[in-house]
Amino acid sequence: MRPPTESPPVGKRPTYYAPPTPSPFNEKTARDAAEQPVVRGRAYVVDGDTIVIKKTQIRLFGVDAPEMNHPYGKKAKWALVKLCKNQEIKAEVTDVDAHGRTVAKCFLPDGRDLSAEMVKLGLAIDWGKFSGGVYRDLEVEDVRKKLWLADARQKGRMHVWDKYDAKQKERQGGG
């Protein structure tokens, strides 16, 4: 039974329900907790940190690249296209993000990590909140100045994005 979604009327106490009791351990159906799904195949590149393999949209683990309409966005996408072209990508699923996208550590056949490669190219930055800082040492000098909109997003400064988008609309005559 689900807990009520509305606030109880004044003077009445809310009803709380005990969480469901977990099923007892079943050796026949148990799986290793470290077991992660793997998706393999050719990648369609959406942008500098998103690919699609076999109809699964995958966000590259631990990095942030510029959006397509932001400075360096198209350059980031085409760099990732070049890395993935004619390659079978191995995506080790780690999570599902707040937007419902699959998050995965993605590897080229030679073992190179796509997230690391994009950071080394200066077209993505480490997102420490999600990566634990594993790509930070790979960042090129001044990349956070170059990719200032991605850096602003990581710092929760979305008003910077709003200003940028407003200026872009103004320049295109839509503002």
CSV table of N, CA and C in Angstrom, one decimal:
chain,number,residue,atom,x,y,z
A,1,MET,N,0.8,-1.2,0.0
A,1,MET,CA,0.0,0.0,0.0
A,1,MET,C,0.9,1.2,0.0
A,2,ARG,N,0.5,2.2,-0.8
A,2,ARG,CA,1.3,3.4,-0.9
A,2,ARG,C,0.9,4.4,0.2
A,3,PRO,N,1.9,5.2,0.6
A,3,PRO,CA,1.6,6.3,1.6
A,3,PRO,C,0.8,7.4,0.9
A,4,PRO,N,0.0,8.1,1.7
A,4,PRO,CA,-0.8,9.1,1.1
A,4,PRO,C,0.1,10.2,0.5
A,5,THR,N,-0.4,10.8,-0.6
A,5,THR,CA,0.4,11.9,-1.3
A,5,THR,C,0.0,13.3,-0.9
A,6,GLU,N,-1.2,13.4,-0.3
A,6,GLU,CA,-1.7,14.7,0.1
A,6,GLU,C,-1.3,14.9,1.6
A,7,SER,N,-1.2,16.2,2.0
A,7,SER,CA,-1.0,16.5,3.4
A,7,SER,C,-2.3,16.2,4.2
A,8,PRO,N,-2.1,15.6,5.4
A,8,PRO,CA,-3.3,15.3,6.2
A,8,PRO,C,-4.0,16.6,6.6
A,9,PRO,N,-5.4,16.5,6.8
A,9,PRO,CA,-6.1,17.7,7.3
A,9,PRO,C,-5.5,18.1,8.7
A,10,VAL,N,-5.6,19.4,8.9
A,10,VAL,CA,-5.1,19.9,10.2
A,10,VAL,C,-5.7,19.2,11.3
A,11,GLY,N,-4.9,18.8,12.3
A,11,GLY,CA,-5.4,18.1,13.5
A,11,GLY,C,-5.3,16.6,13.4
A,12,LYS,N,-5.2,16.1,12.2
A,12,LYS,CA,-5.1,14.7,12.0
A,12,LYS,C,-3.6,14.3,11.8
A,13,ARG,N,-3.3,13.1,12.3
A,13,ARG,CA,-1.9,12.7,12.1
A,13,ARG,C,-1.8,11.9,10.9
A,14,PRO,N,-0.6,12.1,10.2
A,14,PRO,CA,-0.4,11.3,8.9
A,14,PRO,C,-0.3,9.8,9.2
A,15,THR,N,-0.6,9.0,8.3
A,15,THR,CA,-0.5,7.5,8.4
A,15,THR,C,0.9,7.2,7.8
A,16,TYR,N,1.7,6.4,8.5
A,16,TYR,CA,3.0,6.0,8.0
A,16,TYR,C,2.9,4.5,7.9
A,17,TYR,N,3.6,4.0,6.8
A,17,TYR,CA,3.6,2.6,6.5
A,17,TYR,C,5.0,2.0,6.7
A,18,ALA,N,5.1,0.9,7.2
A,18,ALA,CA,6.5,0.2,7.3
A,18,ALA,C,7.0,-0.1,5.9
A,19,PRO,N,8.3,0.0,5.7
A,19,PRO,CA,8.8,-0.4,4.4
A,19,PRO,C,8.6,-1.9,4.2
A,20,PRO,N,8.5,-2.3,2.9
A,20,PRO,CA,8.2,-3.8,2.6
A,20,PRO,C,9.4,-4.6,3.1
A,21,THR,N,9.1,-5.8,3.6
A,21,THR,CA,10.1,-6.7,4.1
A,21,THR,C,10.8,-7.3,2.9
A,22,PRO,N,12.2,-7.3,2.9
A,22,PRO,CA,12.9,-7.9,1.7
A,22,PRO,C,12.7,-9.4,1.7
A,23,SER,N,12.7,-9.9,0.4
A,23,SER,CA,12.6,-11.3,0.3
A,23,SER,C,13.8,-12.0,0.9
A,24,PRO,N,13.6,-13.3,1.4
A,24,PRO,CA,14.7,-14.0,1.9
A,24,PRO,C,15.7,-14.3,0.8
A,25,PHE,N,17.0,-14.5,1.1
A,25,PHE,CA,18.0,-14.8,0.2
A,25,PHE,C,17.7,-16.1,-0.5
A,26,ASN,N,17.8,-16.1,-1.9
A,26,ASN,CA,17.5,-17.3,-2.7
A,26,ASN,C,18.8,-17.5,-3.5
A,27,GLU,N,19.5,-18.6,-3.2
A,27,GLU,CA,20.8,-18.9,-3.9
A,27,GLU,C,20.6,-19.1,-5.4
A,28,LYS,N,19.4,-19.6,-5.8
A,28,LYS,CA,19.2,-19.9,-7.2
A,28,LYS,C,19.0,-18.7,-8.1
A,29,THR,N,18.4,-17.6,-7.5
A,29,THR,CA,18.1,-16.4,-8.2
A,29,THR,C,19.1,-15.3,-7.9
A,30,ALA,N,20.0,-15.5,-7.0
A,30,ALA,CA,20.9,-14.4,-6.5
A,30,ALA,C,21.9,-14.1,-7.6
A,31,ARG,N,22.3,-12.8,-7.7
A,31,ARG,CA,23.3,-12.3,-8.7
A,31,ARG,C,24.4,-11.6,-7.9
A,32,ASP,N,25.6,-11.5,-8.5
A,32,ASP,CA,26.7,-10.8,-7.9
A,32,ASP,C,26.3,-9.3,-7.9
A,33,ALA,N,26.4,-8.6,-6.8
A,33,ALA,CA,26.1,-7.2,-6.7
A,33,ALA,C,26.9,-6.3,-7.7
A,34,ALA,N,28.1,-6.8,-8.0
A,34,ALA,CA,29.0,-6.0,-8.8
A,34,ALA,C,28.7,-6.2,-10.3
A,35,GLU,N,27.8,-7.2,-10.6
A,35,GLU,CA,27.5,-7.5,-12.0
A,35,GLU,C,26.9,-6.3,-12.7
A,36,GLN,N,27.4,-5.8,-13.8
A,36,GLN,CA,26.9,-4.7,-14.5
A,36,GLN,C,26.6,-5.1,-15.9
A,37,PRO,N,25.5,-4.6,-16.5
A,37,PRO,CA,25.2,-4.9,-17.9
A,37,PRO,C,26.2,-4.2,-18.8
A,38,VAL,N,26.5,-4.9,-19.9
A,38,VAL,CA,27.4,-4.3,-20.9
A,38,VAL,C,26.6,-4.2,-22.2
A,39,VAL,N,26.8,-3.1,-22.9
A,39,VAL,CA,26.2,-2.9,-24.2
A,39,VAL,C,27.4,-2.7,-25.2
A,40,ARG,N,27.4,-3.5,-26.3
A,40,ARG,CA,28.4,-3.4,-27.3
A,40,ARG,C,27.9,-3.1,-28.6
A,41,GLY,N,28.6,-2.4,-29.4
A,41,GLY,CA,28.2,-2.1,-30.8
A,41,GLY,C,28.7,-0.8,-31.3
A,42,ARG,N,28.3,-0.5,-32.5
A,42,ARG,CA,28.7,0.8,-33.1
A,42,ARG,C,27.9,1.9,-32.5
A,43,ALA,N,28.6,3.1,-32.3
A,43,ALA,CA,27.9,4.2,-31.6
A,43,ALA,C,27.5,5.2,-32.6
A,44,TYR,N,26.3,5.7,-32.4
A,44,TYR,CA,25.8,7.0,-33.0
A,44,TYR,C,26.1,8.1,-32.0
A,45,VAL,N,26.8,9.1,-32.4
A,45,VAL,CA,27.1,10.2,-31.5
A,45,VAL,C,26.1,11.3,-31.6
A,46,VAL,N,25.5,11.6,-30.4
A,46,VAL,CA,24.5,12.6,-30.2
A,46,VAL,C,25.2,14.0,-30.0
A,47,ASP,N,26.1,14.0,-29.0
A,47,ASP,CA,26.9,15.2,-28.7
A,47,ASP,C,28.2,14.8,-28.1
A,48,GLY,N,28.9,15.7,-27.5
A,48,GLY,CA,30.3,15.4,-26.9
A,48,GLY,C,30.3,14.5,-25.7
A,49,ASP,N,29.2,14.2,-25.1
A,49,ASP,CA,29.2,13.2,-24.0
A,49,ASP,C,28.0,12.2,-24.0
A,50,THR,N,27.4,12.1,-25.2
A,50,THR,CA,26.2,11.2,-25.3
A,50,THR,C,26.3,10.4,-26.6
A,51,ILE,N,26.2,9.1,-26.5
A,51,ILE,CA,26.1,8.2,-27.7
A,51,ILE,C,24.9,7.3,-27.6
A,52,VAL,N,24.6,6.6,-28.7
A,52,VAL,CA,23.5,5.7,-28.8
A,52,VAL,C,24.1,4.4,-29.3
A,53,ILE,N,23.9,3.3,-28.6
A,53,ILE,CA,24.4,2.0,-29.0
A,53,ILE,C,23.2,1.0,-28.9
A,54,LYS,N,22.8,0.4,-30.1
A,54,LYS,CA,21.6,-0.5,-30.1
A,54,LYS,C,20.4,0.1,-29.4
A,55,LYS,N,20.1,1.3,-29.8
A,55,LYS,CA,18.9,2.0,-29.3
A,55,LYS,C,18.9,2.4,-27.9
A,56,THR,N,20.1,2.3,-27.2
A,56,THR,CA,20.3,2.7,-25.8
A,56,THR,C,21.1,4.0,-25.8
A,57,GLN,N,20.4,5.1,-25.3
A,57,GLN,CA,21.1,6.4,-25.2
A,57,GLN,C,22.0,6.3,-24.0
A,58,ILE,N,23.3,6.6,-24.2
A,58,ILE,CA,24.3,6.4,-23.1
A,58,ILE,C,25.0,7.7,-22.9
A,59,ARG,N,25.1,8.1,-21.6
A,59,ARG,CA,25.8,9.3,-21.2
A,59,ARG,C,27.2,8.8,-20.7
A,60,LEU,N,28.2,9.5,-21.3
A,60,LEU,CA,29.6,9.1,-20.9
A,60,LEU,C,29.8,9.3,-19.4
A,61,PHE,N,30.3,8.4,-18.7
A,61,PHE,CA,30.6,8.4,-17.2
A,61,PHE,C,31.5,9.6,-16.9
A,62,GLY,N,31.1,10.3,-15.9
A,62,GLY,CA,32.0,11.2,-15.2
A,62,GLY,C,32.5,12.5,-15.8
A,63,VAL,N,32.0,12.8,-17.0
A,63,VAL,CA,32.5,14.0,-17.7
A,63,VAL,C,31.3,14.8,-18.2
A,64,ASP,N,31.6,16.1,-18.5
A,64,ASP,CA,30.6,17.0,-19.1
A,64,ASP,C,31.3,17.7,-20.3
A,65,ALA,N,30.6,17.6,-21.4
A,65,ALA,CA,31.0,18.3,-22.6
A,65,ALA,C,30.0,19.4,-22.9
A,66,PRO,N,30.4,20.4,-23.7
A,66,PRO,CA,29.5,21.5,-24.1
A,66,PRO,C,28.3,21.0,-24.9
A,67,GLU,N,27.1,21.6,-24.7
A,67,GLU,CA,25.9,21.3,-25.5
A,67,GLU,C,26.2,21.8,-26.9
A,68,MET,N,25.4,21.2,-27.8
A,68,MET,CA,25.6,21.5,-29.2
A,68,MET,C,25.5,23.0,-29.6
A,69,ASN,N,24.7,23.7,-28.9
A,69,ASN,CA,24.5,25.1,-29.2
A,69,ASN,C,25.4,26.0,-28.4
A,70,HIS,N,26.3,25.4,-27.7
A,70,HIS,CA,27.3,26.2,-26.8
A,70,HIS,C,28.7,26.2,-27.5
A,71,PRO,N,29.5,27.2,-27.2
A,71,PRO,CA,30.9,27.2,-27.8
A,71,PRO,C,31.6,25.8,-27.6
A,72,TYR,N,32.2,25.3,-28.7
A,72,TYR,CA,32.9,24.1,-28.7
A,72,TYR,C,32.0,22.8,-28.7
A,73,GLY,N,30.6,23.0,-28.8
A,73,GLY,CA,29.7,21.9,-28.8
A,73,GLY,C,29.8,21.0,-30.0
A,74,LYS,N,29.9,21.6,-31.2
A,74,LYS,CA,30.0,20.9,-32.4
A,74,LYS,C,31.4,20.2,-32.5
A,75,LYS,N,32.4,21.0,-32.1
A,75,LYS,CA,33.7,20.4,-32.1
A,75,LYS,C,33.8,19.2,-31.2
A,76,ALA,N,33.2,19.2,-30.1
A,76,ALA,CA,33.2,18.1,-29.1
A,76,ALA,C,32.5,16.9,-29.8
A,77,LYS,N,31.4,17.1,-30.4
A,77,LYS,CA,30.6,16.0,-31.0
A,77,LYS,C,31.5,15.4,-32.1
A,78,TRP,N,32.1,16.2,-33.0
A,78,TRP,CA,32.8,15.6,-34.1
A,78,TRP,C,34.1,15.0,-33.7
A,79,ALA,N,34.7,15.4,-32.6
A,79,ALA,CA,35.9,14.7,-32.0
A,79,ALA,C,35.4,13.3,-31.5
A,80,LEU,N,34.3,13.2,-30.9
A,80,LEU,CA,33.8,11.9,-30.4
A,80,LEU,C,33.4,11.0,-31.6
A,81,VAL,N,32.8,11.6,-32.7
A,81,VAL,CA,32.5,10.8,-33.9
A,81,VAL,C,33.8,10.2,-34.4
A,82,LYS,N,34.9,11.0,-34.5
A,82,LYS,CA,36.1,10.6,-35.0
A,82,LYS,C,36.7,9.4,-34.2
A,83,LEU,N,36.6,9.5,-32.8
A,83,LEU,CA,37.0,8.4,-32.0
A,83,LEU,C,36.3,7.1,-32.2
A,84,CYS,N,34.9,7.3,-32.3
A,84,CYS,CA,34.1,6.1,-32.4
A,84,CYS,C,33.9,5.5,-33.8
A,85,LYS,N,34.3,6.3,-34.8
A,85,LYS,CA,34.0,5.8,-36.2
A,85,LYS,C,34.6,4.4,-36.5
A,86,ASN,N,33.7,3.6,-37.0
A,86,ASN,CA,34.1,2.2,-37.4
A,86,ASN,C,34.7,1.4,-36.2
A,87,GLN,N,34.3,1.7,-35.0
A,87,GLN,CA,34.7,1.0,-33.8
A,87,GLN,C,33.6,0.3,-33.1
A,88,GLU,N,33.8,-0.8,-32.5
A,88,GLU,CA,32.8,-1.4,-31.6
A,88,GLU,C,33.1,-0.9,-30.2
A,89,ILE,N,32.1,-0.2,-29.7
A,89,ILE,CA,32.3,0.4,-28.4
A,89,ILE,C,31.7,-0.5,-27.3
A,90,LYS,N,32.4,-0.6,-26.2
A,90,LYS,CA,32.0,-1.4,-25.1
A,90,LYS,C,31.5,-0.5,-24.0
A,91,ALA,N,30.2,-0.5,-23.6
A,91,ALA,CA,29.7,0.4,-22.6
A,91,ALA,C,29.3,-0.4,-21.4
A,92,GLU,N,30.0,-0.2,-20.3
A,92,GLU,CA,29.8,-0.8,-19.0
A,92,GLU,C,28.9,0.1,-18.2
A,93,VAL,N,27.6,-0.3,-18.1
A,93,VAL,CA,26.6,0.5,-17.4
A,93,VAL,C,26.9,0.6,-15.9
A,94,THR,N,26.9,1.9,-15.5
A,94,THR,CA,27.1,2.2,-14.1
A,94,THR,C,25.9,2.7,-13.3
A,95,ASP,N,25.0,3.4,-14.1
A,95,ASP,CA,23.9,4.0,-13.4
A,95,ASP,C,22.8,4.5,-14.4
A,96,VAL,N,21.7,5.0,-13.9
A,96,VAL,CA,20.8,5.8,-14.7
A,96,VAL,C,20.7,7.1,-14.1
A,97,ASP,N,20.8,8.2,-14.9
A,97,ASP,CA,20.9,9.6,-14.4
A,97,ASP,C,19.5,10.1,-14.1
A,98,ALA,N,19.4,11.3,-13.6
A,98,ALA,CA,18.2,11.9,-13.2
A,98,ALA,C,17.2,12.2,-14.4
A,99,HIS,N,17.8,12.1,-15.6
A,99,HIS,CA,17.0,12.3,-16.9
A,99,HIS,C,16.6,11.0,-17.5
A,100,GLY,N,16.9,9.9,-16.8
A,100,GLY,CA,16.6,8.6,-17.3
A,100,GLY,C,17.6,8.0,-18.3
A,101,ARG,N,18.7,8.7,-18.5
A,101,ARG,CA,19.7,8.2,-19.5
A,101,ARG,C,20.6,7.1,-18.8
A,102,THR,N,21.0,6.2,-19.5
A,102,THR,CA,21.9,5.2,-19.1
A,102,THR,C,23.3,5.8,-19.0
A,103,VAL,N,24.0,5.7,-17.9
A,103,VAL,CA,25.4,6.2,-17.7
A,103,VAL,C,26.3,5.0,-17.8
A,104,ALA,N,27.4,5.1,-18.5
A,104,ALA,CA,28.3,4.0,-18.7
A,104,ALA,C,29.7,4.5,-18.9
A,105,LYS,N,30.6,3.6,-18.5
A,105,LYS,CA,32.1,3.8,-18.8
A,105,LYS,C,32.2,3.1,-20.2
A,106,CYS,N,32.6,3.9,-21.2
A,106,CYS,CA,32.7,3.4,-22.5
A,106,CYS,C,34.1,3.3,-23.0
A,107,PHE,N,34.4,2.2,-23.7
A,107,PHE,CA,35.8,1.9,-24.1
A,107,PHE,C,35.9,1.5,-25.6
A,108,LEU,N,37.0,2.0,-26.2
A,108,LEU,CA,37.3,1.6,-27.5
A,108,LEU,C,37.9,0.2,-27.5
A,109,PRO,N,38.0,-0.5,-28.7
A,109,PRO,CA,38.5,-1.8,-28.7
A,109,PRO,C,39.9,-2.0,-28.1
A,110,ASP,N,40.7,-0.9,-28.2
A,110,ASP,CA,42.1,-0.9,-27.7
A,110,ASP,C,42.1,-0.7,-26.2
A,111,GLY,N,40.9,-0.5,-25.5
A,111,GLY,CA,40.9,-0.3,-24.1
A,111,GLY,C,40.8,1.1,-23.6
A,112,ARG,N,41.0,2.1,-24.6
A,112,ARG,CA,40.9,3.5,-24.2
A,112,ARG,C,39.5,3.9,-23.7
A,113,ASP,N,39.5,4.7,-22.6
A,113,ASP,CA,38.2,5.2,-22.0
A,113,ASP,C,37.8,6.4,-22.8
A,114,LEU,N,36.6,6.4,-23.4
A,114,LEU,CA,36.1,7.6,-24.2
A,114,LEU,C,36.1,8.8,-23.3
A,115,SER,N,35.6,8.7,-22.1
A,115,SER,CA,35.6,9.9,-21.2
A,115,SER,C,37.0,10.5,-21.1
A,116,ALA,N,38.0,9.7,-20.8
A,116,ALA,CA,39.3,10.2,-20.6
A,116,ALA,C,39.8,10.8,-21.9
A,117,GLU,N,39.5,10.2,-23.1
A,117,GLU,CA,40.0,10.7,-24.3
A,117,GLU,C,39.4,12.1,-24.6
A,118,MET,N,38.1,12.3,-24.3
A,118,MET,CA,37.5,13.6,-24.5
A,118,MET,C,38.1,14.7,-23.6
A,119,VAL,N,38.4,14.3,-22.4
A,119,VAL,CA,39.0,15.2,-21.4
A,119,VAL,C,40.4,15.6,-21.9
A,120,LYS,N,41.2,14.6,-22.4
A,120,LYS,CA,42.6,14.9,-22.9
A,120,LYS,C,42.6,15.8,-24.1
A,121,LEU,N,41.5,15.7,-24.9
A,121,LEU,CA,41.4,16.5,-26.1
A,121,LEU,C,41.0,18.0,-25.7
A,122,GLY,N,40.6,18.2,-24.5
A,122,GLY,CA,40.2,19.5,-24.0
A,122,GLY,C,38.7,19.8,-24.5
A,123,LEU,N,37.9,18.8,-24.7
A,123,LEU,CA,36.6,19.0,-25.2
A,123,LEU,C,35.5,18.5,-24.2
A,124,ALA,N,36.0,18.1,-23.0
A,124,ALA,CA,35.1,17.7,-21.9
A,124,ALA,C,35.9,18.0,-20.6
A,125,ILE,N,35.1,18.2,-19.6
A,125,ILE,CA,35.8,18.4,-18.2
A,125,ILE,C,35.3,17.3,-17.3
A,126,ASP,N,36.1,17.0,-16.3
A,126,ASP,CA,35.8,16.0,-15.3
A,126,ASP,C,34.6,16.6,-14.5
A,127,TRP,N,33.6,15.7,-14.2
A,127,TRP,CA,32.5,16.1,-13.3
A,127,TRP,C,32.7,15.3,-12.0
A,128,GLY,N,33.5,15.9,-11.1
A,128,GLY,CA,33.9,15.3,-9.9
A,128,GLY,C,32.7,14.7,-9.0
A,129,LYS,N,31.6,15.4,-9.1
A,129,LYS,CA,30.4,14.9,-8.3
A,129,LYS,C,30.1,13.5,-8.7
A,130,PHE,N,30.3,13.1,-10.0
A,130,PHE,CA,29.9,11.8,-10.4
A,130,PHE,C,31.1,10.9,-10.6
A,131,SER,N,32.3,11.5,-10.9
A,131,SER,CA,33.5,10.6,-11.3
A,131,SER,C,34.4,10.4,-10.1
A,132,GLY,N,34.2,11.2,-9.0
A,132,GLY,CA,35.1,11.1,-7.9
A,132,GLY,C,36.4,11.8,-8.2
A,133,GLY,N,36.5,12.5,-9.3
A,133,GLY,CA,37.7,13.2,-9.7
A,133,GLY,C,38.7,12.4,-10.5
A,134,VAL,N,38.3,11.3,-11.1
A,134,VAL,CA,39.2,10.4,-11.8
A,134,VAL,C,39.8,11.0,-13.0
A,135,TYR,N,39.1,12.0,-13.7
A,135,TYR,CA,39.5,12.6,-14.9
A,135,TYR,C,40.2,14.0,-14.7
A,136,ARG,N,40.1,14.5,-13.5
A,136,ARG,CA,40.6,15.9,-13.3
A,136,ARG,C,42.0,16.1,-13.7
A,137,ASP,N,42.9,15.1,-13.4
A,137,ASP,CA,44.3,15.3,-13.7
A,137,ASP,C,44.6,15.2,-15.2
A,138,LEU,N,43.6,14.8,-16.0
A,138,LEU,CA,43.8,14.7,-17.4
A,138,LEU,C,43.4,16.0,-18.1
A,139,GLU,N,42.7,16.9,-17.4
A,139,GLU,CA,42.2,18.2,-18.0
A,139,GLU,C,43.4,19.0,-18.5
A,140,VAL,N,43.2,19.6,-19.7
A,140,VAL,CA,44.2,20.4,-20.3
A,140,VAL,C,44.2,21.8,-19.6
A,141,GLU,N,45.3,22.5,-19.6
A,141,GLU,CA,45.4,23.8,-19.0
A,141,GLU,C,44.3,24.8,-19.5
A,142,ASP,N,43.7,25.5,-18.5
A,142,ASP,CA,42.6,26.5,-18.8
A,142,ASP,C,41.4,25.9,-19.5
A,143,VAL,N,41.1,24.6,-19.5
A,143,VAL,CA,40.0,24.1,-20.2
A,143,VAL,C,38.7,24.6,-19.5
A,144,ARG,N,38.7,24.8,-18.2
A,144,ARG,CA,37.5,25.3,-17.6
A,144,ARG,C,37.1,26.7,-18.0
A,145,LYS,N,38.1,27.5,-18.4
A,145,LYS,CA,37.8,28.8,-19.0
A,145,LYS,C,37.2,28.7,-20.4
A,146,LYS,N,37.7,27.7,-21.1
A,146,LYS,CA,37.3,27.5,-22.5
A,146,LYS,C,35.9,26.9,-22.5
A,147,LEU,N,35.6,26.0,-21.6
A,147,LEU,CA,34.3,25.3,-21.5
A,147,LEU,C,33.5,25.9,-20.3
A,148,TRP,N,33.4,27.2,-20.3
A,148,TRP,CA,32.9,28.0,-19.1
A,148,TRP,C,31.4,27.6,-18.9
A,149,LEU,N,30.7,27.3,-19.9
A,149,LEU,CA,29.2,27.0,-19.6
A,149,LEU,C,29.1,25.6,-19.0
A,150,ALA,N,29.9,24.7,-19.3
A,150,ALA,CA,29.9,23.4,-18.7
A,150,ALA,C,30.4,23.5,-17.2
A,151,ASP,N,31.4,24.3,-17.0
A,151,ASP,CA,31.9,24.6,-15.7
A,151,ASP,C,30.8,25.3,-14.8
A,152,ALA,N,30.1,26.2,-15.4
A,152,ALA,CA,29.0,26.9,-14.7
A,152,ALA,C,27.9,25.9,-14.3
A,153,ARG,N,27.6,25.0,-15.2
A,153,ARG,CA,26.5,24.0,-14.8
A,153,ARG,C,27.0,23.2,-13.6
A,154,GLN,N,28.2,22.7,-13.6
A,154,GLN,CA,28.7,21.9,-12.5
A,154,GLN,C,28.7,22.7,-11.2
A,155,LYS,N,28.8,24.0,-11.3
A,155,LYS,CA,28.8,24.8,-10.0
A,155,LYS,C,27.4,25.3,-9.7
A,156,GLY,N,26.4,24.8,-10.5
A,156,GLY,CA,25.0,25.2,-10.2
A,156,GLY,C,24.6,26.6,-10.6
A,157,ARG,N,25.4,27.2,-11.5
A,157,ARG,CA,25.2,28.6,-11.9
A,157,ARG,C,24.4,28.6,-13.2
A,158,MET,N,23.2,28.1,-13.2
A,158,MET,CA,22.4,28.0,-14.4
A,158,MET,C,21.9,29.3,-15.0
A,159,HIS,N,22.0,30.4,-14.1
A,159,HIS,CA,21.6,31.7,-14.6
A,159,HIS,C,22.6,32.1,-15.7
A,160,VAL,N,23.8,31.6,-15.7
A,160,VAL,CA,24.8,31.9,-16.7
A,160,VAL,C,24.3,31.3,-18.1
A,161,TRP,N,23.7,30.1,-18.0
A,161,TRP,CA,23.2,29.5,-19.2
A,161,TRP,C,22.0,30.4,-19.7
A,162,ASP,N,21.1,30.8,-18.8
A,162,ASP,CA,20.0,31.6,-19.2
A,162,ASP,C,20.4,32.9,-19.9
A,163,LYS,N,21.5,33.6,-19.4
A,163,LYS,CA,22.0,34.8,-20.0
A,163,LYS,C,22.6,34.5,-21.4
A,164,TYR,N,23.3,33.4,-21.5
A,164,TYR,CA,23.9,33.0,-22.8
A,164,TYR,C,22.8,32.7,-23.8
A,165,ASP,N,21.8,31.9,-23.4
A,165,ASP,CA,20.7,31.6,-24.3
A,165,ASP,C,19.9,32.9,-24.8
A,166,ALA,N,19.7,33.8,-23.9
A,166,ALA,CA,19.0,35.0,-24.2
A,166,ALA,C,19.8,35.8,-25.2
A,167,LYS,N,21.2,35.9,-25.0
A,167,LYS,CA,22.0,36.6,-26.0
A,167,LYS,C,22.0,36.0,-27.4
A,168,GLN,N,22.0,34.6,-27.4
A,168,GLN,CA,22.0,33.9,-28.7
A,168,GLN,C,20.6,34.2,-29.4
A,169,LYS,N,19.5,34.2,-28.7
A,169,LYS,CA,18.2,34.5,-29.3
A,169,LYS,C,18.2,36.0,-29.8
A,170,GLU,N,18.8,36.9,-29.1
A,170,GLU,CA,18.9,38.3,-29.5
A,170,GLU,C,19.7,38.4,-30.8
A,171,ARG,N,20.8,37.7,-30.8
A,171,ARG,CA,21.7,37.8,-32.0
A,171,ARG,C,20.9,37.2,-33.3
A,172,GLN,N,20.1,36.2,-33.0
A,172,GLN,CA,19.4,35.6,-34.1
A,172,GLN,C,18.1,36.3,-34.5
A,173,GLY,N,17.8,37.4,-33.8
A,173,GLY,CA,16.7,38.2,-34.1
A,173,GLY,C,15.4,37.7,-33.4
A,174,GLY,N,15.5,36.8,-32.5
A,174,GLY,CA,14.3,36.2,-31.9
A,174,GLY,C,14.1,36.8,-30.5
A,175,GLY,N,14.7,37.8,-30.1
A,175,GLY,CA,14.6,38.2,-28.7
A,175,GLY,C,14.0,39.5,-28.5
